[in-house]
Amino acid sequence: MARERQNPLFYMLLVMLVIMAVGPILLMLATSLKLNVDIMSDRSSLIFMPTLRNYEAALCNLLWYEPKSVDFCDPTFGRALVNSLIICLISTVLTLVIGCMAAYALVRFRFMGRDAVSLSTLLMRMIPPAVLLVPVFGIWTFQYGIAGTRYGIILIYVAMNLPFVIWILQSFIVQVPIQLEEAARMDGAGPFQVFFLVVLPLIKPGLAAAAIFTFRIGWNEFLLANALSDRATRTVPVTIVNSLTEYNIDWGVIMATGMLLAIPPILFTFFASRQIITGMTAGAVKG
Amino acid sequence: MNASTANRLTPYLFLAPAGVILLGALIYPIGYVIYASFLDWNPSQRIGEAAFVGLKNYKKLLGDGAFRESLWVTLKFAAVVVSAEMVLGVGLALLLDRKMRGMSILRTLFILPMMIAPIVVGLMWRYMYHPTIGIFNRTLVSLGFEPVPWLSDANWAFAAVVIADIWQWTPFIFILSLAALQSLPRSALEAARIDGATGWQTILYIKLPLMLPVLIVTMLLRLIDAFKVLEVILVMTNGGPGLATEILSLRINRTASEFRALGEAAAMSNILLMVLMSLTLAMFLYTKAMEARARAMRSQNDEEA
């Protein structure tokens, strides 16, 4: 394939775009590695001694050693990190299992047309979390009695993500040739065996895309977690916002917490950008 | 239970968990929010104890200057942000639609802003807009200009929020339009080239019209999302200064948690929901219409052939 020779201006544009896209993230990383003295100083912001102190301060109760730099250990962030991990992992697994079963039933047993599922996915996508705030708070507190617990947050995340997961998995299951399943059935496999042993392994890419989307939404979500959590069950976004409202912002530590919150999505992006883009474009291009 | 009943029950077994969860944790709450908007309800009351007040909440909202301001800010924000992102995103896609090495790395870097938490995006931008230690004012001052009151002046704050959103979401439009561009029929482009069309002509008369269906869907998707933005603005300005950046989602959150007026917040949620519902339906009908047209054209072609 012959490549056209590109204009140098074109490369300059590219470099600028990359700097613009990644610059703020790198700036956050740099700030999280600085002492407050360096953050406040008037000197150039590029030359400084990197330090892990801010991370030690944020994670002090999770470290295996006692950081010398931290006089007083504030366990809020460490606790929130554990909460976030537990909540997101459990809700992702639940959403995938439940969503996968539903998607399979919808495809193979022809319950509802794909139109009905796409419409409900679309309707779900449209609902802002802010709209769910009042009813979810009321129902979870007074009727289900699970406000303030991790279960409450997990339940709403599973419910919020199910329509999208069902919809995206459906498009993968449709591509599994029915002959494979029939062959398995001939060999005496029951419906559950067919599902778990034949269908599931074939739709792994779809599962990966769905898992990333679900995990990320829970991991990044603030509003509902804020309304549904109490002191002990707060997630990371909630603690970050809480520490911002204080009068004096410790930029170094808060950037370290922000960086820690940003790391999992960044890793997903680097390892699975193709799946992410597929998931993103599928919505618009295929309808 | 014999094998045939087991087979007949299987679909229901597979669907049951999803059905129960969607019913109990999604559809029920949405019905509930509609009912709650007719109540005078505060967070310490069970819903049964709240007094039914009919349309009072809606009437109050329509007469409430702060709510109207917030609705206006929301519409203005969505319109400005979406048009700027469409122009930039489509423009970049047209520019970068070439065969070149490293395109996939570029795309990966571009989706980063969308993947990280909105809270973190807000945090980064709040730091960059900081009056003294932020990078923007530092650069301005070192170049000899006056520092800009990014987040403390109403107009600047709105612009600041818009810029942050453009940074975060232009890549979305870019990636979707790039995908659309690359799936354009090669034959049409080749025909245009053979007929001697210039670059601009190809873009204006071939590429853009062919991309239009995808562009419209992309725009509607982005528009829907623009109404849902909350965390970035919450962290950057918390709706301030005054009401300059208080979009509806933020106002719902404040009405519920600070003013403790759940009924009113529910009424507001419903108004927001209705706006979004009409957008979504427009989008669905549009895609259906396009599909129907494509099908009609295909069958016509088949008949001719």
Coordinates of C-alpha atoms in Angstrom, one line a residue:
Chain A
M1 CA 0.0 0.0 0.0
A2 CA 1.5 3.3 -1.1
R3 CA 1.3 6.0 1.5
E4 CA 0.9 9.5 0.5
R5 CA 3.5 11.9 1.6
Q6 CA 2.0 14.1 4.3
N7 CA 2.3 17.8 4.7
P8 CA 4.5 18.8 7.7
L9 CA 1.6 21.0 8.9
F10 CA -0.5 17.9 9.1
Y11 CA 2.0 16.4 11.6
M12 CA 2.0 19.5 13.6
L13 CA -1.7 19.4 13.8
L14 CA -1.5 15.8 15.0
V15 CA 1.0 16.6 17.6
M16 CA -1.1 19.5 18.9
L17 CA -4.2 17.3 19.0
V18 CA -2.4 14.6 21.0
I19 CA -1.0 17.2 23.4
M20 CA -4.5 18.7 23.9
A21 CA -6.1 15.3 24.4
V22 CA -3.5 13.9 26.9
G23 CA -2.1 17.1 28.3
P24 CA -4.6 17.6 31.1
I25 CA -4.2 14.0 32.2
L26 CA -0.4 14.3 32.3
L27 CA -0.7 17.6 34.2
M28 CA -2.8 15.8 36.8
L29 CA -0.2 13.0 37.0
A30 CA 2.6 15.6 37.4
T31 CA 0.7 17.4 40.1
S32 CA 0.0 14.2 42.0
L33 CA 3.8 13.6 42.1
K34 CA 4.6 17.1 43.5
L35 CA 4.9 18.4 47.0
N36 CA 2.6 21.3 47.8
V37 CA 5.6 23.6 47.9
D38 CA 6.2 22.8 44.3
I39 CA 2.6 23.2 43.3
M40 CA 2.3 26.6 44.9
S41 CA 5.7 27.9 43.8
D42 CA 6.0 30.4 41.0
R43 CA 8.8 28.4 39.3
S44 CA 8.4 26.5 36.1
S45 CA 6.0 23.6 36.6
L46 CA 8.1 21.0 34.7
I47 CA 11.1 20.8 37.0
F48 CA 10.5 19.2 40.3
M49 CA 11.5 16.2 42.4
P50 CA 8.8 13.5 42.0
T51 CA 7.5 12.1 45.2
L52 CA 5.0 9.4 46.1
R53 CA 4.0 11.1 49.3
N54 CA 0.6 12.1 48.0
Y55 CA -0.2 8.6 47.1
E56 CA 1.1 7.4 50.5
A57 CA -1.2 9.9 52.2
A58 CA -4.2 8.7 50.2
L59 CA -3.6 5.0 50.6
C60 CA -2.0 5.1 54.1
N61 CA -4.4 2.5 55.6
L62 CA -3.9 0.0 52.7
L63 CA -0.1 0.0 52.6
W64 CA 1.9 -2.9 54.0
Y65 CA 4.3 -0.4 55.6
E66 CA 3.8 2.7 57.6
P67 CA 4.7 5.6 55.4
K68 CA 7.2 7.9 57.2
S69 CA 5.8 11.0 55.5
V70 CA 2.3 10.7 56.9
D71 CA 1.8 11.9 60.5
F72 CA -1.9 11.3 60.7
C73 CA -3.5 8.6 58.6
D74 CA -6.9 9.4 57.1
P75 CA -8.5 6.1 56.1
T76 CA -11.4 7.7 54.2
F77 CA -9.9 7.2 50.7
G78 CA -8.6 3.7 51.3
R79 CA -11.9 2.6 52.6
A80 CA -13.7 4.2 49.6
L81 CA -11.3 2.4 47.2
V82 CA -12.2 -0.9 48.7
N83 CA -15.9 -0.1 48.5
S84 CA -15.6 1.0 44.9
L85 CA -13.8 -2.2 43.9
I86 CA -16.3 -4.5 45.7
I87 CA -19.3 -2.7 44.3
C88 CA -18.1 -2.5 40.8
L89 CA -16.8 -6.0 40.6
I90 CA -20.0 -7.6 42.0
S91 CA -22.3 -5.4 39.9
T92 CA -20.3 -6.2 36.7
V93 CA -20.5 -9.9 37.3
L94 CA -24.2 -9.8 38.1
T95 CA -25.0 -7.6 35.1
L96 CA -23.1 -9.9 32.7
V97 CA -24.6 -13.1 34.0
I98 CA -28.2 -11.8 34.1
G99 CA -27.9 -9.8 30.9
C100 CA -26.3 -12.7 29.0
M101 CA -29.1 -15.0 29.9
A102 CA -31.8 -12.5 29.0
A103 CA -30.1 -11.7 25.7
Y104 CA -29.8 -15.4 24.8
A105 CA -33.5 -15.9 25.6
L106 CA -34.5 -12.9 23.5
V107 CA -32.5 -14.1 20.5
R108 CA -33.2 -17.8 20.5
F109 CA -36.7 -17.9 21.7
R110 CA -37.9 -14.9 19.8
F111 CA -39.7 -13.1 22.5
M112 CA -39.5 -9.6 21.6
G113 CA -38.2 -8.2 18.3
R114 CA -34.9 -6.5 18.3
D115 CA -36.7 -3.2 17.8
A116 CA -38.3 -3.5 21.3
V117 CA -34.9 -4.1 22.9
S118 CA -33.2 -1.3 21.0
L119 CA -36.0 1.1 21.9
S120 CA -35.8 0.3 25.5
T121 CA -32.0 0.5 25.5
L122 CA -32.3 3.9 23.9
L123 CA -34.9 5.0 26.4
M124 CA -32.7 3.8 29.2
R125 CA -29.7 5.7 27.8
M126 CA -31.7 8.8 27.8
I127 CA -32.6 8.7 31.5
P128 CA -30.2 11.0 33.4
P129 CA -29.1 9.6 36.8
A130 CA -30.5 12.9 38.2
V131 CA -34.0 11.7 37.3
L132 CA -33.5 8.5 39.2
L133 CA -32.2 10.3 42.3
V134 CA -35.5 11.1 44.0
P135 CA -37.3 7.8 43.4
V136 CA -34.3 5.6 44.1
F137 CA -33.6 7.4 47.3
G138 CA -37.2 7.1 48.5
I139 CA -37.7 3.5 47.5
W140 CA -34.3 2.3 48.7
T141 CA -34.7 4.0 52.1
F142 CA -38.3 3.4 52.9
Q143 CA -39.4 0.3 51.0
Y144 CA -36.4 -1.9 50.3
G145 CA -34.5 -0.8 53.4
I146 CA -31.2 -1.0 51.6
A147 CA -30.1 2.6 51.6
G148 CA -26.6 3.1 53.0
T149 CA -25.5 -0.5 52.1
R150 CA -23.4 -1.8 49.3
Y151 CA -26.3 -3.9 48.1
G152 CA -28.4 -0.8 47.4
I153 CA -25.7 0.7 45.2
I154 CA -25.1 -2.6 43.4
L155 CA -28.8 -3.1 42.7
I156 CA -29.1 0.3 41.0
Y157 CA -25.9 -0.2 38.9
V158 CA -27.1 -3.6 37.7
A159 CA -30.5 -2.2 36.8
M160 CA -29.0 0.9 35.0
N161 CA -26.6 -1.2 32.9
L162 CA -28.8 -4.2 32.0
P163 CA -30.5 -2.7 29.0
F164 CA -27.3 -1.8 27.3
V165 CA -25.6 -5.1 28.1
I166 CA -28.6 -7.1 26.9
W167 CA -28.6 -5.0 23.7
I168 CA -24.9 -5.4 22.9
L169 CA -24.8 -9.1 23.8
Q170 CA -27.8 -9.7 21.6
S171 CA -25.9 -8.5 18.6
F172 CA -23.1 -11.0 19.4
I173 CA -25.4 -13.9 20.1
V174 CA -27.2 -13.5 16.8
Q175 CA -24.0 -14.3 15.1
V176 CA -23.5 -17.7 16.9
P177 CA -24.6 -20.3 14.3
I178 CA -27.6 -22.1 15.5
Q179 CA -26.2 -25.4 14.0
L180 CA -23.6 -25.4 16.7
E181 CA -26.3 -25.4 19.4
E182 CA -28.3 -28.0 17.6
A183 CA -25.3 -30.2 17.4
A184 CA -24.7 -29.9 21.1
R185 CA -28.4 -30.6 21.8
M186 CA -28.2 -33.8 19.6
D187 CA -25.3 -34.9 21.7
G188 CA -27.6 -34.6 24.7
A189 CA -26.8 -31.2 26.2
G190 CA -29.6 -29.5 28.1
P191 CA -30.4 -25.8 27.5
F192 CA -28.2 -24.6 30.4
Q193 CA -25.3 -26.7 29.2
V194 CA -25.7 -25.4 25.6
F195 CA -25.7 -21.9 27.0
F196 CA -22.7 -22.2 29.3
L197 CA -20.6 -24.5 27.3
V198 CA -21.3 -23.6 23.7
V199 CA -22.7 -20.0 23.5
L200 CA -20.7 -18.3 26.3
P201 CA -17.2 -19.1 25.0
L202 CA -18.2 -17.9 21.6
I203 CA -19.3 -14.4 22.6
K204 CA -16.2 -13.6 24.7
P205 CA -15.4 -10.4 22.9
G206 CA -18.9 -9.1 23.5
L207 CA -18.7 -10.0 27.1
A208 CA -15.4 -8.1 27.4
A209 CA -16.9 -5.0 25.9
A210 CA -20.0 -5.2 28.1
A211 CA -17.9 -5.8 31.2
I212 CA -15.8 -2.7 30.5
F213 CA -18.8 -0.6 30.0
T214 CA -20.5 -1.8 33.1
F215 CA -17.5 -1.5 35.3
R216 CA -16.6 1.9 34.1
I217 CA -20.1 3.3 34.7
G218 CA -20.2 2.1 38.3
W219 CA -16.6 3.2 38.9
N220 CA -17.2 6.7 37.7
E221 CA -20.7 7.3 39.0
F222 CA -21.2 9.9 41.6
L223 CA -24.8 11.1 42.1
L224 CA -26.6 7.9 43.0
A225 CA -23.7 6.6 45.1
N226 CA -23.7 9.9 46.9
A227 CA -27.4 9.6 47.7
L228 CA -27.3 5.9 48.6
S229 CA -24.1 5.5 50.6
D230 CA -23.4 6.3 54.2
R231 CA -20.0 6.9 55.9
A232 CA -18.9 3.3 55.7
T233 CA -20.0 2.6 52.1
R234 CA -18.9 5.7 50.2
T235 CA -17.3 5.1 46.9
V236 CA -14.2 7.0 45.5
P237 CA -16.0 9.7 43.5
V238 CA -18.1 10.6 46.6
T239 CA -15.1 11.0 48.8
I240 CA -13.3 13.1 46.2
V241 CA -16.3 15.5 45.9
N242 CA -16.5 15.6 49.7
S243 CA -12.9 16.5 50.1
L244 CA -13.3 19.3 47.6
T245 CA -15.9 21.2 49.5
E246 CA -13.5 21.7 52.4
Y247 CA -12.1 25.2 52.6
N248 CA -8.4 24.4 51.9
I249 CA -7.9 22.0 49.0
D250 CA -4.8 19.8 49.3
W251 CA -4.1 19.7 45.5
G252 CA -1.4 17.2 45.7
V253 CA -3.4 14.5 47.6
I254 CA -6.6 15.2 45.7
M255 CA -4.8 14.8 42.3
A256 CA -3.3 11.5 43.6
T257 CA -6.8 10.3 44.4
G258 CA -8.1 11.5 41.0
M259 CA -5.2 9.7 39.3
L260 CA -6.0 6.5 41.2
L261 CA -9.6 6.8 40.1
A262 CA -8.5 7.3 36.5
I263 CA -6.1 4.4 36.3
P264 CA -8.5 1.5 35.7
P265 CA -10.4 3.2 32.9
I266 CA -7.1 4.3 31.3
L267 CA -5.8 0.7 31.5
F268 CA -9.0 -0.6 29.9
T269 CA -8.6 2.0 27.1
F270 CA -5.1 0.8 26.3
F271 CA -5.9 -2.9 26.4
A272 CA -9.3 -2.9 24.8
S273 CA -9.7 0.3 22.8
R274 CA -11.0 -1.7 19.8
Q275 CA -13.8 -3.2 21.8
I276 CA -14.6 0.1 23.4
I277 CA -14.8 1.8 20.0
T278 CA -17.0 -1.1 18.7
G279 CA -19.3 -0.6 21.6
M280 CA -19.4 3.1 21.0
T281 CA -19.9 3.1 17.3
A282 CA -22.4 0.2 17.3
G283 CA -25.0 2.5 18.9
A284 CA -24.9 5.1 16.2
V285 CA -23.8 3.3 13.1
K286 CA -26.0 0.2 13.3
G287 CA -28.9 1.8 15.1
Chain B
M1 CA -40.8 -32.5 35.1
N2 CA -40.3 -33.9 31.7
A3 CA -38.0 -32.6 29.0
S4 CA -40.5 -30.8 27.0
T5 CA -41.9 -28.7 29.8
A6 CA -38.3 -27.9 30.9
N7 CA -37.7 -26.7 27.4
R8 CA -40.8 -24.6 27.4
L9 CA -39.9 -23.0 30.7
T10 CA -36.3 -22.3 29.8
P11 CA -36.8 -18.9 28.1
Y12 CA -38.7 -17.7 31.1
L13 CA -36.0 -18.9 33.5
F14 CA -33.4 -17.1 31.4
L15 CA -35.4 -13.9 31.3
A16 CA -36.7 -13.9 34.9
P17 CA -33.8 -12.3 36.8
A18 CA -33.4 -9.5 34.3
G19 CA -37.1 -8.9 34.3
V20 CA -37.4 -8.8 38.1
I21 CA -34.5 -6.4 38.4
L22 CA -35.6 -4.1 35.6
L23 CA -39.1 -4.0 37.0
G24 CA -38.2 -3.4 40.6
A25 CA -35.2 -1.1 40.3
L26 CA -35.9 0.8 37.1
I27 CA -39.5 0.8 35.9
Y28 CA -40.9 1.1 39.4
P29 CA -38.7 4.1 40.3
I30 CA -39.6 5.9 37.1
G31 CA -43.3 5.4 37.8
Y32 CA -42.6 6.5 41.3
V33 CA -41.0 9.8 40.2
I34 CA -44.1 10.6 38.2
Y35 CA -46.3 10.1 41.2
A36 CA -43.9 11.9 43.6
S37 CA -44.0 15.0 41.4
F38 CA -47.6 15.5 42.6
L39 CA -46.7 15.4 46.3
D40 CA -45.4 17.8 48.9
W41 CA -42.7 15.5 50.2
N42 CA -39.5 16.0 52.3
P43 CA -36.8 13.3 52.8
S44 CA -37.8 12.5 56.4
Q45 CA -41.3 11.4 55.4
R46 CA -42.4 8.1 54.0
I47 CA -44.1 8.6 50.7
G48 CA -47.5 7.7 52.2
E49 CA -47.3 10.6 54.6
A50 CA -46.7 13.2 52.0
A51 CA -49.6 15.4 51.1
F52 CA -51.0 15.2 47.6
V53 CA -50.9 18.7 46.1
G54 CA -51.8 18.1 42.4
L55 CA -50.0 20.2 39.9
K56 CA -48.8 22.7 42.5
N57 CA -45.1 21.7 42.1
Y58 CA -45.3 22.2 38.3
K59 CA -47.1 25.6 38.7
K60 CA -44.5 26.7 41.2
L61 CA -41.6 25.7 38.9
L62 CA -43.1 27.5 36.0
G63 CA -43.3 30.7 38.1
D64 CA -39.9 30.2 39.6
G65 CA -37.2 32.5 38.1
A66 CA -34.3 30.3 39.3
F67 CA -35.8 27.2 37.6
R68 CA -36.4 29.0 34.3
E69 CA -32.8 30.3 34.5
S70 CA -31.6 26.8 35.0
L71 CA -33.7 25.4 32.1
W72 CA -32.2 28.2 29.9
V73 CA -28.7 27.4 31.0
T74 CA -29.2 23.8 30.2
L75 CA -30.6 24.4 26.7
K76 CA -27.8 27.0 26.0
F77 CA -25.1 24.6 27.3
A78 CA -26.5 21.7 25.2
A79 CA -26.8 23.8 22.0
V80 CA -23.4 25.5 22.3
V81 CA -21.5 22.3 23.2
V82 CA -23.1 20.1 20.6
S83 CA -22.7 22.5 17.7
A84 CA -19.1 23.2 18.6
E85 CA -18.3 19.5 19.0
M86 CA -20.0 18.6 15.7
V87 CA -18.0 21.1 13.8
L88 CA -14.7 20.2 15.4
G89 CA -15.3 16.5 15.5
V90 CA -16.5 16.2 11.9
G91 CA -13.8 18.6 10.7
L92 CA -11.0 16.6 12.4
A93 CA -12.4 13.3 11.0
L94 CA -12.3 14.8 7.5
L95 CA -8.8 15.9 8.0
L96 CA -7.5 12.8 9.5
D97 CA -9.2 10.3 7.3
R98 CA -6.0 9.1 5.6
K99 CA -4.1 5.9 5.5
M100 CA -1.4 6.4 8.0
R101 CA 0.6 4.6 10.6
G102 CA -0.4 5.0 14.2
M103 CA -4.0 5.8 13.6
S104 CA -5.2 3.3 16.2
I105 CA -2.9 4.8 18.8
L106 CA -4.3 8.2 18.0
R107 CA -7.8 6.9 18.4
T108 CA -6.9 5.3 21.7
L109 CA -5.5 8.5 23.1
F110 CA -8.5 10.4 21.9
I111 CA -11.0 8.2 23.8
L112 CA -9.1 8.6 27.1
P113 CA -11.0 11.8 28.0
M114 CA -14.3 10.0 27.7
M115 CA -13.3 7.0 29.7
I116 CA -12.0 8.6 32.9
A117 CA -14.5 9.7 35.5
P118 CA -16.3 13.0 35.0
I119 CA -15.4 13.8 38.6
V120 CA -11.7 13.6 37.6
V121 CA -12.3 15.6 34.5
G122 CA -13.9 18.3 36.6
L123 CA -11.0 18.1 39.0
M124 CA -8.3 18.5 36.3
W125 CA -10.1 21.5 34.8
R126 CA -10.7 23.1 38.1
Y127 CA -7.0 22.9 38.8
M128 CA -6.1 24.3 35.4
Y129 CA -8.5 27.1 35.8
H130 CA -7.2 27.9 39.3
P131 CA -6.9 31.7 39.7
T132 CA -3.2 31.6 40.8
I133 CA -1.7 28.2 40.4
G134 CA -3.7 27.1 37.3
I135 CA -1.8 26.6 34.1
F136 CA -3.9 29.1 32.1
N137 CA -3.5 32.0 34.4
R138 CA 0.2 31.2 34.9
T139 CA 0.8 31.3 31.2
L140 CA -1.2 34.5 30.8
V141 CA 0.7 36.2 33.6
S142 CA 4.1 35.0 32.4
L143 CA 3.3 36.4 29.0
G144 CA 2.4 39.7 30.6
F145 CA -1.4 39.5 30.4
E146 CA -4.0 40.0 33.1
P147 CA -5.2 36.8 34.8
V148 CA -8.7 35.7 33.8
P149 CA -11.4 35.1 36.5
W150 CA -12.2 31.7 34.9
L151 CA -14.6 30.3 37.4
S152 CA -15.6 33.3 39.4
D153 CA -17.1 35.4 36.6
A154 CA -20.5 34.3 35.2
N155 CA -19.6 34.5 31.5
W156 CA -16.1 33.1 31.9
A157 CA -17.5 30.3 34.1
F158 CA -20.0 29.3 31.4
A159 CA -17.2 29.4 28.8
A160 CA -14.9 27.4 31.0
V161 CA -17.5 24.7 31.5
V162 CA -18.2 24.6 27.7
I163 CA -14.5 24.2 27.0
A164 CA -14.1 21.4 29.4
D165 CA -17.0 19.6 27.8
I166 CA -15.7 20.1 24.3
W167 CA -12.4 18.7 25.4
Q168 CA -14.1 15.6 26.8
W169 CA -16.6 14.9 24.1
T170 CA -15.3 16.1 20.8
P171 CA -13.5 12.7 20.4
F172 CA -16.9 10.9 20.5
I173 CA -18.1 12.8 17.4
F174 CA -14.6 12.4 15.8
I175 CA -14.6 8.6 16.2
L176 CA -18.1 8.1 15.1
S177 CA -17.7 10.3 12.0
L178 CA -14.4 8.7 11.2
A179 CA -16.1 5.3 11.3
A180 CA -18.8 6.7 9.0
L181 CA -16.2 8.1 6.6
Q182 CA -14.3 4.9 6.4
S183 CA -17.4 2.9 5.6
L184 CA -18.4 5.2 2.7
P185 CA -18.7 3.4 -0.6
R186 CA -15.4 3.6 -2.4
S187 CA -17.1 3.6 -5.8
A188 CA -18.8 7.0 -5.1
L189 CA -15.5 8.6 -4.1
E190 CA -13.7 7.1 -7.0
A191 CA -16.3 8.3 -9.4
A192 CA -16.0 11.8 -8.0
R193 CA -12.3 11.7 -8.5
I194 CA -12.5 10.5 -12.0
D195 CA -15.0 13.3 -12.8
G196 CA -12.3 15.7 -11.5
A197 CA -13.9 16.9 -8.3
T198 CA -11.7 18.9 -6.0
G199 CA -11.2 18.0 -2.3
W200 CA -13.7 20.5 -1.2
Q201 CA -16.3 19.4 -3.7
T202 CA -15.9 15.8 -2.7
I203 CA -16.4 16.7 0.9
L204 CA -19.4 19.0 0.3
Y205 CA -21.3 17.0 -2.3
I206 CA -20.3 13.4 -1.7
K207 CA -18.9 12.8 1.8
L208 CA -21.1 14.9 3.9
P209 CA -24.4 13.9 2.3
L210 CA -23.5 10.3 2.5
M211 CA -22.5 10.6 6.2
L212 CA -25.6 12.6 7.1
P213 CA -27.6 9.7 8.6
V214 CA -24.8 8.8 10.9
L215 CA -24.1 12.4 11.7
I216 CA -27.7 13.0 12.7
V217 CA -27.8 10.0 15.0
T218 CA -24.5 11.0 16.5
M219 CA -25.7 14.5 17.1
L220 CA -28.9 13.3 18.8
L221 CA -26.9 10.9 21.0
R222 CA -24.5 13.6 22.0
L223 CA -27.4 16.0 22.6
I224 CA -29.1 13.5 25.0
D225 CA -25.8 13.1 26.8
A226 CA -25.3 16.8 27.0
F227 CA -28.5 17.0 29.1
K228 CA -27.1 14.5 31.5
V229 CA -23.8 16.3 32.2
L230 CA -23.5 16.9 35.9
E231 CA -20.4 15.8 37.7
V232 CA -17.9 17.9 35.7
I233 CA -19.9 21.1 36.4
L234 CA -20.5 20.1 40.0
V235 CA -16.8 19.8 40.7
M236 CA -15.8 22.9 38.7
T237 CA -18.3 25.5 39.7
N238 CA -21.1 23.7 41.6
G239 CA -23.5 25.7 39.4
G240 CA -22.0 29.0 40.3
P241 CA -21.2 31.8 40.3
G242 CA -24.8 32.6 41.0
L243 CA -26.8 30.4 38.7
A244 CA -24.5 30.9 35.7
T245 CA -23.7 27.2 35.2
E246 CA -26.5 25.5 37.2
I247 CA -27.9 23.0 34.7
L248 CA -31.1 21.1 35.4
S249 CA -29.4 18.0 36.8
L250 CA -27.5 20.0 39.3
R251 CA -30.6 21.9 40.3
I252 CA -32.5 18.6 40.8
N253 CA -29.7 17.4 43.0
R254 CA -29.7 20.7 45.0
T255 CA -33.5 20.8 45.3
A256 CA -33.5 17.3 46.7
S257 CA -30.5 17.4 49.0
E258 CA -30.2 21.1 50.1
F259 CA -33.8 22.4 49.9
R260 CA -35.2 19.0 50.8
A261 CA -38.1 19.4 48.4
L262 CA -38.4 16.0 46.9
G263 CA -41.8 16.6 45.2
E264 CA -40.4 19.7 43.4
A265 CA -37.2 17.8 42.5
A266 CA -39.4 15.0 41.0
A267 CA -41.4 17.5 39.0
M268 CA -38.2 18.9 37.7
S269 CA -37.0 15.5 36.8
N270 CA -40.2 14.9 34.8
I271 CA -39.7 18.0 32.9
L272 CA -36.2 17.0 32.0
L273 CA -37.4 13.5 31.2
M274 CA -40.0 14.9 28.8
V275 CA -37.4 17.0 26.9
L276 CA -35.2 13.9 26.6
M277 CA -38.0 11.6 25.7
S278 CA -39.0 13.8 22.7
L279 CA -35.3 13.8 21.6
T280 CA -35.0 10.1 21.9
L281 CA -38.3 9.4 20.0
A282 CA -37.2 11.7 17.3
M283 CA -34.0 9.8 17.0
F284 CA -35.7 6.4 17.0
L285 CA -38.3 7.5 14.4
Y286 CA -35.5 8.9 12.3
T287 CA -33.5 5.7 12.2
K288 CA -36.6 3.7 11.4
A289 CA -37.4 6.0 8.6
M290 CA -33.9 5.7 7.2
E291 CA -34.0 2.0 7.4
A292 CA -37.3 1.8 5.7
R293 CA -36.1 4.1 2.9
A294 CA -32.9 2.0 2.5
R295 CA -35.0 -1.1 2.2
A296 CA -37.4 0.5 -0.3
M297 CA -34.4 1.6 -2.4
R298 CA -32.8 -1.8 -2.2
S299 CA -36.0 -3.6 -3.4
Q300 CA -36.4 -1.1 -6.2
N301 CA -32.9 -1.8 -7.3
D302 CA -33.6 -5.6 -7.1
E303 CA -36.6 -5.2 -9.3
E304 CA -34.7 -3.2 -11.9
A305 CA -32.0 -5.8 -11.9

